[in-house]
CSV table of C-alpha atoms and ligand atoms in Angstrom, one decimal:
chain,number,residue,atom,x,y,z
A,1,UNK,CA,6.5,7.5,30.5
A,2,UNK,CA,7.0,9.7,27.2
A,3,UNK,CA,4.0,10.1,25.0
A,4,UNK,CA,5.9,8.4,22.3
A,5,UNK,CA,6.6,5.2,24.5
A,6,UNK,CA,2.8,5.4,25.3
A,7,UNK,CA,1.8,5.6,21.7
A,8,UNK,CA,4.0,2.5,20.9
A,9,UNK,CA,2.6,0.7,23.9
A,10,UNK,CA,-0.9,1.5,22.6
A,11,UNK,CA,-0.2,0.0,19.2
A,12,UNK,CA,1.0,-3.0,20.9
A,13,UNK,CA,-1.7,-3.5,23.3
A,14,UNK,CA,-4.2,-3.3,20.4
A,15,UNK,CA,-2.4,-5.9,18.4
A,16,UNK,CA,-1.0,-3.5,15.5
A,17,UNK,CA,1.4,-5.8,14.2
A,18,UNK,CA,2.4,-3.8,11.0
A,19,UNK,CA,3.4,-0.3,11.2
A,20,UNK,CA,4.7,1.9,8.2
A,21,UNK,CA,6.4,5.5,8.7
A,22,UNK,CA,7.6,8.6,6.9
A,23,UNK,CA,9.6,10.5,9.4
A,24,UNK,CA,8.9,13.8,10.9
A,25,UNK,CA,11.1,15.1,13.7
A,26,UNK,CA,8.5,14.9,16.3
A,27,UNK,CA,7.9,11.2,15.7
A,28,UNK,CA,11.6,10.1,15.8
A,29,UNK,CA,11.1,8.3,19.1
A,30,UNK,CA,7.8,6.5,17.9
A,31,UNK,CA,9.4,5.4,14.9
A,32,UNK,CA,12.4,4.0,16.8
A,33,UNK,CA,10.0,2.6,19.2
A,34,UNK,CA,8.0,0.7,16.4
A,35,UNK,CA,11.5,-0.5,14.8
A,36,UNK,CA,12.7,-1.7,18.1
A,37,UNK,CA,9.4,-3.8,19.4
A,38,UNK,CA,9.6,-7.4,18.7
A,39,UNK,CA,5.7,-7.4,18.2
A,40,UNK,CA,5.8,-4.9,15.3
A,41,UNK,CA,6.8,-5.2,11.9
A,42,UNK,CA,8.2,-2.0,11.0
A,43,UNK,CA,8.6,-1.2,7.1
A,44,UNK,CA,9.4,2.3,6.3
A,45,UNK,CA,7.9,4.0,3.2
A,46,UNK,CA,9.5,6.4,0.7
A,47,UNK,CA,6.2,8.1,0.4
A,48,UNK,CA,2.9,8.2,2.3
A,49,UNK,CA,0.6,6.7,-0.5
A,50,UNK,CA,3.2,3.9,-0.9
A,51,UNK,CA,2.8,3.3,2.8
A,52,UNK,CA,-1.0,3.2,2.6
A,53,UNK,CA,-0.8,0.6,-0.3
A,54,UNK,CA,1.7,-1.4,2.1
A,55,UNK,CA,-1.0,-1.1,4.9
A,56,UNK,CA,-3.9,-2.4,2.5
A,57,UNK,CA,-1.8,-5.5,1.8
A,58,UNK,CA,-1.0,-6.1,5.6
A,59,UNK,CA,-4.7,-5.9,6.4
A,60,UNK,CA,-5.9,-8.3,3.8
A,61,UNK,CA,-3.0,-10.3,5.1
A,62,UNK,CA,-4.8,-10.6,8.4
A,63,UNK,CA,-2.7,-7.9,10.5
A,64,UNK,CA,-3.8,-4.7,11.9
A,65,UNK,CA,-1.9,-2.0,10.2
A,66,UNK,CA,-1.0,1.8,11.0
A,67,UNK,CA,0.9,4.6,9.1
A,68,UNK,CA,2.7,7.0,11.1
A,69,UNK,CA,3.4,10.4,8.9
A,70,UNK,CA,3.2,14.1,8.9
A,71,UNK,CA,0.2,16.1,8.3
A,72,UNK,CA,1.7,17.3,4.8
A,73,UNK,CA,1.1,13.9,3.6
A,74,UNK,CA,-2.8,14.5,3.8
A,75,UNK,CA,-2.2,16.5,0.7
A,76,UNK,CA,-0.2,13.8,-0.9
A,77,UNK,CA,-2.7,10.9,-0.1
A,78,UNK,CA,-6.1,12.3,-0.9
A,79,UNK,CA,-6.6,10.0,-3.9
A,80,UNK,CA,-5.2,6.9,-2.1
A,81,UNK,CA,-7.4,7.8,0.9
A,82,UNK,CA,-10.4,7.6,-1.2
A,83,UNK,CA,-9.8,5.3,-4.0
A,84,UNK,CA,-8.1,2.7,-2.0
A,85,UNK,CA,-8.8,2.8,1.6
A,86,UNK,CA,-12.4,4.0,1.7
A,87,UNK,CA,-13.5,2.4,-1.6
A,88,UNK,CA,-12.4,-1.0,-0.4
A,89,UNK,CA,-13.7,-0.3,3.3
A,90,UNK,CA,-10.3,-0.9,4.8
A,91,UNK,CA,-9.2,0.3,8.4
A,92,UNK,CA,-6.2,2.7,8.6
A,93,UNK,CA,-5.1,4.6,11.9
A,94,UNK,CA,-3.1,7.6,10.8
A,95,UNK,CA,-0.9,8.9,13.6
A,96,UNK,CA,0.0,12.0,12.4
A,97,UNK,CA,2.3,14.8,13.6
A,98,UNK,CA,0.4,18.2,13.2
A,99,UNK,CA,3.0,20.7,12.3
A,100,UNK,CA,2.2,24.4,11.6
A,101,UNK,CA,0.1,24.7,14.9
A,102,UNK,CA,0.9,27.2,17.6
A,103,UNK,CA,4.4,26.8,18.9
A,104,UNK,CA,5.5,26.1,15.4
A,105,UNK,CA,8.8,27.7,14.4
A,106,UNK,CA,8.9,27.0,10.6
A,107,UNK,CA,6.5,29.2,8.9
A,108,UNK,CA,5.8,27.1,5.8
A,109,UNK,CA,4.4,24.5,8.1
A,110,UNK,CA,1.4,26.6,8.7
A,111,UNK,CA,0.5,26.4,4.9
A,112,UNK,CA,-0.6,22.8,5.1
A,113,UNK,CA,-1.6,22.8,8.8
A,114,UNK,CA,-4.7,25.1,7.6
A,115,UNK,CA,-5.6,22.8,4.9
A,116,UNK,CA,-5.2,19.8,7.2
A,117,UNK,CA,-8.7,19.4,9.0
A,118,UNK,CA,-10.7,20.8,6.2
A,119,UNK,CA,-9.2,18.1,3.8
A,120,UNK,CA,-9.8,15.4,6.4
A,121,UNK,CA,-13.4,16.8,6.9
A,122,UNK,CA,-14.1,16.9,3.3
A,123,UNK,CA,-12.9,13.3,2.6
A,124,UNK,CA,-15.3,12.5,5.8
A,125,UNK,CA,-12.4,10.9,7.8
A,126,UNK,CA,-13.0,10.4,11.6
A,127,UNK,CA,-10.6,12.9,13.1
A,128,UNK,CA,-9.1,13.2,16.7
A,129,UNK,CA,-6.9,16.2,17.6
A,130,UNK,CA,-4.4,15.4,20.7
A,131,UNK,CA,-3.2,18.9,22.1
A,132,UNK,CA,-2.6,17.9,25.7
A,133,UNK,CA,-0.3,15.1,26.7
A,134,UNK,CA,-3.3,13.3,28.5
A,135,UNK,CA,-5.3,13.0,25.3
A,136,UNK,CA,-3.3,10.0,24.8
A,137,UNK,CA,-5.7,8.2,27.0
A,138,UNK,CA,-8.0,8.1,24.0
A,139,UNK,CA,-5.6,6.1,21.7
A,140,UNK,CA,-6.8,2.7,22.5
A,141,UNK,CA,-10.6,3.5,22.1
A,142,UNK,CA,-9.6,5.2,18.6
A,143,UNK,CA,-7.7,2.2,17.5
A,144,UNK,CA,-10.3,-0.2,18.6
A,145,UNK,CA,-13.0,2.2,16.7
A,146,UNK,CA,-11.0,2.5,13.5
A,147,UNK,CA,-10.7,-1.2,13.0
A,148,UNK,CA,-14.5,-1.8,14.0
A,149,UNK,CA,-15.5,0.7,11.6
A,150,UNK,CA,-13.0,-0.4,8.8
A,151,UNK,CA,-12.2,3.3,8.1
A,152,UNK,CA,-9.3,5.6,8.0
A,153,UNK,CA,-9.0,7.5,10.9
A,154,UNK,CA,-7.0,10.7,11.5
A,155,UNK,CA,-5.1,11.3,14.9
A,156,UNK,CA,-3.5,14.9,14.8
A,157,UNK,CA,-0.8,15.1,17.4
A,158,UNK,CA,0.3,18.9,17.8
A,159,UNK,CA,3.4,20.6,19.2
A,160,UNK,CA,1.7,21.1,22.5
A,161,UNK,CA,1.0,17.5,22.9
A,162,UNK,CA,4.7,16.8,22.1
A,163,UNK,CA,5.8,19.3,24.8
A,164,UNK,CA,6.8,22.0,22.4
A,165,UNK,CA,9.9,22.1,20.3
B,1,UNK,CA,2.7,-9.8,-28.5
B,2,UNK,CA,0.8,-7.2,-26.6
B,3,UNK,CA,-0.2,-7.1,-22.7
B,4,UNK,CA,-3.3,-9.2,-23.2
B,5,UNK,CA,-1.5,-11.8,-25.1
B,6,UNK,CA,0.6,-12.1,-22.1
B,7,UNK,CA,-2.2,-12.2,-19.6
B,8,UNK,CA,-3.8,-15.0,-21.7
B,9,UNK,CA,-0.7,-17.1,-21.4
B,10,UNK,CA,-0.5,-16.4,-17.6
B,11,UNK,CA,-4.1,-17.6,-16.7
B,12,UNK,CA,-3.0,-21.2,-16.0
B,13,UNK,CA,0.0,-20.1,-13.9
B,14,UNK,CA,-2.1,-17.8,-12.0
B,15,UNK,CA,-4.5,-20.4,-11.1
B,16,UNK,CA,-5.4,-20.3,-7.4
B,17,UNK,CA,-2.5,-17.9,-6.7
B,18,UNK,CA,-2.9,-14.7,-4.5
B,19,UNK,CA,-2.9,-12.2,-7.2
B,20,UNK,CA,-2.7,-8.2,-6.9
B,21,UNK,CA,-3.5,-6.6,-10.4
B,22,UNK,CA,-2.8,-2.9,-11.7
B,23,UNK,CA,-5.4,-0.4,-12.1
B,24,UNK,CA,-7.0,-0.2,-15.3
B,25,UNK,CA,-7.0,-2.5,-18.5
B,26,UNK,CA,-4.6,-5.1,-16.8
B,27,UNK,CA,-7.1,-5.8,-14.3
B,28,UNK,CA,-10.0,-5.7,-16.7
B,29,UNK,CA,-8.4,-8.2,-18.8
B,30,UNK,CA,-7.3,-10.6,-15.9
B,31,UNK,CA,-11.1,-10.4,-14.9
B,32,UNK,CA,-12.5,-11.2,-18.2
B,33,UNK,CA,-9.7,-13.9,-19.1
B,34,UNK,CA,-9.4,-15.6,-15.3
B,35,UNK,CA,-11.5,-14.2,-12.8
B,36,UNK,CA,-11.2,-15.9,-9.6
B,37,UNK,CA,-11.5,-15.0,-6.2
B,38,UNK,CA,-8.0,-14.8,-5.1
B,39,UNK,CA,-7.7,-11.9,-7.5
B,40,UNK,CA,-7.5,-8.5,-5.9
B,41,UNK,CA,-8.4,-5.9,-8.7
B,42,UNK,CA,-6.8,-2.7,-7.7
B,43,UNK,CA,-9.5,-0.3,-9.3
B,44,UNK,CA,-7.7,2.9,-8.3
B,45,UNK,CA,-4.6,4.4,-7.0
B,46,UNK,CA,-2.3,3.8,-9.9
B,47,UNK,CA,1.0,2.9,-8.7
B,48,UNK,CA,0.2,0.8,-5.5
B,49,UNK,CA,-0.2,-2.7,-6.8
B,50,UNK,CA,3.5,-3.7,-5.9
B,51,UNK,CA,2.9,-2.2,-2.3
B,52,UNK,CA,-0.2,-3.7,-1.8
B,53,UNK,CA,1.3,-7.1,-2.9
B,54,UNK,CA,4.4,-6.7,-0.7
B,55,UNK,CA,2.3,-5.7,2.4
B,56,UNK,CA,0.2,-8.8,1.8
B,57,UNK,CA,3.4,-10.9,1.3
B,58,UNK,CA,5.1,-9.8,4.3
B,59,UNK,CA,2.2,-10.5,6.6
B,60,UNK,CA,1.0,-14.1,5.7
B,61,UNK,CA,2.8,-17.0,4.3
B,62,UNK,CA,1.3,-17.8,0.9
B,63,UNK,CA,2.7,-16.7,-2.1
B,64,UNK,CA,1.7,-13.4,-3.8
B,65,UNK,CA,1.9,-12.4,-7.4
B,66,UNK,CA,1.7,-8.5,-8.1
B,67,UNK,CA,1.0,-7.6,-11.8
B,68,UNK,CA,2.2,-4.3,-12.5
B,69,UNK,CA,2.9,-2.2,-15.7
B,70,UNK,CA,5.9,0.0,-16.6
B,71,UNK,CA,3.9,3.6,-16.2
B,72,UNK,CA,2.6,2.4,-12.6
B,73,UNK,CA,6.2,1.4,-11.4
B,74,UNK,CA,7.4,4.7,-12.7
B,75,UNK,CA,4.6,6.6,-10.8
B,76,UNK,CA,5.5,4.8,-7.6
B,77,UNK,CA,9.3,4.3,-8.2
B,78,UNK,CA,10.0,4.5,-4.4
B,79,UNK,CA,8.4,0.9,-4.3
B,80,UNK,CA,11.4,-0.8,-5.6
B,81,UNK,CA,13.8,0.0,-2.8
B,82,UNK,CA,11.2,-0.9,-0.3
B,83,UNK,CA,10.7,-4.3,-1.8
B,84,UNK,CA,14.6,-4.7,-2.2
B,85,UNK,CA,15.1,-3.9,1.5
B,86,UNK,CA,11.8,-5.9,2.9
B,87,UNK,CA,12.7,-9.3,1.3
B,88,UNK,CA,9.6,-11.5,1.0
B,89,UNK,CA,10.4,-14.6,-0.6
B,90,UNK,CA,6.8,-15.5,-1.1
B,91,UNK,CA,6.5,-12.3,-3.4
B,92,UNK,CA,6.8,-12.2,-7.1
B,93,UNK,CA,6.5,-8.7,-8.9
B,94,UNK,CA,5.7,-9.0,-12.6
B,95,UNK,CA,6.1,-5.7,-14.4
B,96,UNK,CA,4.6,-6.0,-18.0
B,97,UNK,CA,6.5,-3.3,-19.9
B,98,UNK,CA,4.9,-2.4,-22.9
B,99,UNK,CA,6.7,1.1,-22.9
B,100,UNK,CA,3.6,2.9,-22.7
B,101,UNK,CA,0.6,4.1,-20.5
B,102,UNK,CA,-1.8,1.5,-22.0
B,103,UNK,CA,-5.1,2.5,-20.3
B,104,UNK,CA,-5.0,5.8,-21.1
B,105,UNK,CA,-4.4,5.7,-24.8
B,106,UNK,CA,-0.6,4.5,-25.3
B,107,UNK,CA,1.1,7.4,-24.5
B,108,UNK,CA,4.9,6.7,-24.2
B,109,UNK,CA,6.5,6.0,-20.9
B,110,UNK,CA,10.1,6.6,-20.2
B,111,UNK,CA,10.6,2.7,-19.8
B,112,UNK,CA,10.0,2.5,-23.4
B,113,UNK,CA,12.9,5.1,-24.0
B,114,UNK,CA,16.1,5.0,-22.3
B,115,UNK,CA,15.0,3.9,-18.8
B,116,UNK,CA,15.6,0.1,-18.0
B,117,UNK,CA,13.2,-0.9,-15.3
B,118,UNK,CA,15.0,-4.1,-14.7
B,119,UNK,CA,18.4,-2.1,-14.1
B,120,UNK,CA,16.3,0.2,-11.8
B,121,UNK,CA,15.3,-2.8,-9.7
B,122,UNK,CA,18.7,-3.9,-9.6
B,123,UNK,CA,20.2,-0.5,-8.5
B,124,UNK,CA,17.5,-0.5,-5.8
B,125,UNK,CA,19.0,-3.6,-4.5
B,126,UNK,CA,16.5,-6.3,-5.5
B,127,UNK,CA,18.6,-9.3,-5.5
B,128,UNK,CA,16.5,-11.4,-8.4
B,129,UNK,CA,15.8,-9.3,-11.4
B,130,UNK,CA,14.8,-11.1,-14.7
B,131,UNK,CA,14.1,-9.3,-17.9
B,132,UNK,CA,12.2,-11.4,-20.5
B,133,UNK,CA,10.5,-11.3,-23.7
B,134,UNK,CA,6.6,-11.5,-23.8
B,135,UNK,CA,6.4,-15.0,-25.1
B,136,UNK,CA,8.6,-16.4,-22.0
B,137,UNK,CA,6.8,-14.8,-19.5
B,138,UNK,CA,4.6,-17.6,-18.4
B,139,UNK,CA,7.8,-20.0,-18.1
B,140,UNK,CA,9.7,-17.1,-16.4
B,141,UNK,CA,6.9,-16.6,-13.9
B,142,UNK,CA,6.5,-20.5,-13.3
B,143,UNK,CA,10.2,-20.6,-12.6
B,144,UNK,CA,10.2,-17.7,-10.1
B,145,UNK,CA,7.2,-19.8,-8.5
B,146,UNK,CA,9.5,-22.8,-8.4
B,147,UNK,CA,12.6,-20.8,-7.0
B,148,UNK,CA,10.9,-19.8,-3.7
B,149,UNK,CA,12.8,-16.6,-4.1
B,150,UNK,CA,11.6,-13.0,-4.3
B,151,UNK,CA,11.7,-12.1,-7.8
B,152,UNK,CA,11.1,-9.1,-10.0
B,153,UNK,CA,10.2,-10.0,-13.6
B,154,UNK,CA,10.0,-7.3,-16.4
B,155,UNK,CA,8.3,-8.6,-19.4
B,156,UNK,CA,8.9,-6.8,-22.4
B,157,UNK,CA,6.0,-6.6,-25.0
B,158,UNK,CA,4.3,-4.4,-27.6
B,159,UNK,CA,2.0,-1.5,-26.9
B,160,UNK,CA,-1.6,-2.1,-27.6
B,161,UNK,CA,-5.1,-2.8,-26.2
B,162,UNK,CA,-8.1,-5.1,-26.9
B,163,UNK,CA,-11.7,-4.2,-26.0
B,164,UNK,CA,-12.7,-5.3,-22.7
B,165,UNK,CA,-15.5,-4.6,-20.3
B,166,UNK,CA,-15.1,-2.8,-17.0
B,167,UNK,CA,-15.1,-4.6,-13.7
B,168,UNK,CA,-18.5,-3.9,-12.1
B,169,UNK,CA,-17.7,-5.8,-8.9
B,170,UNK,CA,-17.8,-3.4,-5.7
B,171,UNK,CA,-14.8,-2.6,-3.9
B,172,UNK,CA,-15.7,-4.4,-0.6
B,173,UNK,CA,-16.7,-7.5,-2.7
B,174,UNK,CA,-13.6,-7.9,-4.3
B,175,UNK,CA,-11.7,-7.4,-0.9
B,176,UNK,CA,-14.0,-9.8,0.9
B,177,UNK,CA,-13.7,-12.8,-1.4
B,178,UNK,CA,-9.9,-12.1,-1.8
B,179,UNK,CA,-9.5,-12.0,2.0
B,180,UNK,CA,-11.6,-15.3,2.4
B,181,UNK,CA,-9.0,-16.8,0.0
B,182,UNK,CA,-6.1,-15.3,1.9
B,183,UNK,CA,-7.8,-16.9,5.1
B,184,UNK,CA,-8.4,-20.3,3.4
B,185,UNK,CA,-4.9,-20.7,1.9
B,186,UNK,CA,-3.4,-19.9,5.3
B,187,UNK,CA,-5.5,-22.2,7.5
C,1,MG,MG1,2.5,0.1,-19.8
């Protein structure tokens, strides 16, 4: 089974019923999988901070939310992560395509890649890095941990995890 | 009429409703004039009241009223296509449009110049968009509630502010009492 299918399966298994996405090439199959699955309400966002607002509403509406986005979005959402998600103690798994790591072919992606982990660390966000396809085995536990702690969580999925470009 | 005059007229129409209110003075005015546990005061993240409101409306059955401002809609303009394309008939977005960034000292917004937020909302695909004058806001909101249709209301008013205390409630407290109301109303 592809890692994309395994991500969607894990979301469903953990009763993640509301997913918002902003596309990245690597995430295409996950986004399609969320759109197609009857147990997931998929609401695409135009920008990641908007998506985090949707997720906050969905959480208060009684559904487990998740956002799927590219790591460049960490630059967009610093204020939202601290002033919304963290200030109100809300859980938010972020499944993030980690562009700009080894194997990357677009040089500019490395610019935000080098800032991604420092920004997450500065924000005190629990962060996991999936480098091997097998790392997917931790996703169930990470999702569970995220809702239990009511905190945002970053799952960085790099090029190697996706099997290269 | 200024925004606080409108909010005063809305209090009876908002009673026991799930309300998501915009950052800054709108939340402070609502809190001062009509605090209730079913109000969610968004204390940071300018622009996201409509997104939080839509996410809430899509995931449970009770009606949600998001109170937003012209400046906040402009800062998260992408919200309007998302609302238009994910119709929730239990959702009402009330944009109080005073043509200014009220909470930061009444700097002019483009909504007070050439840009019509009602026209933008319609162009984004929102099916029911109503622009009204300040004094008609409460009646327009009541009619939107009665219609059972997702409605965007743009209420035009004058710029200006009244002195209001800041909200001293903790974020998790605001969220907790709000979520208890969501659960109670959905039970
Ligand atoms: Mg304004």
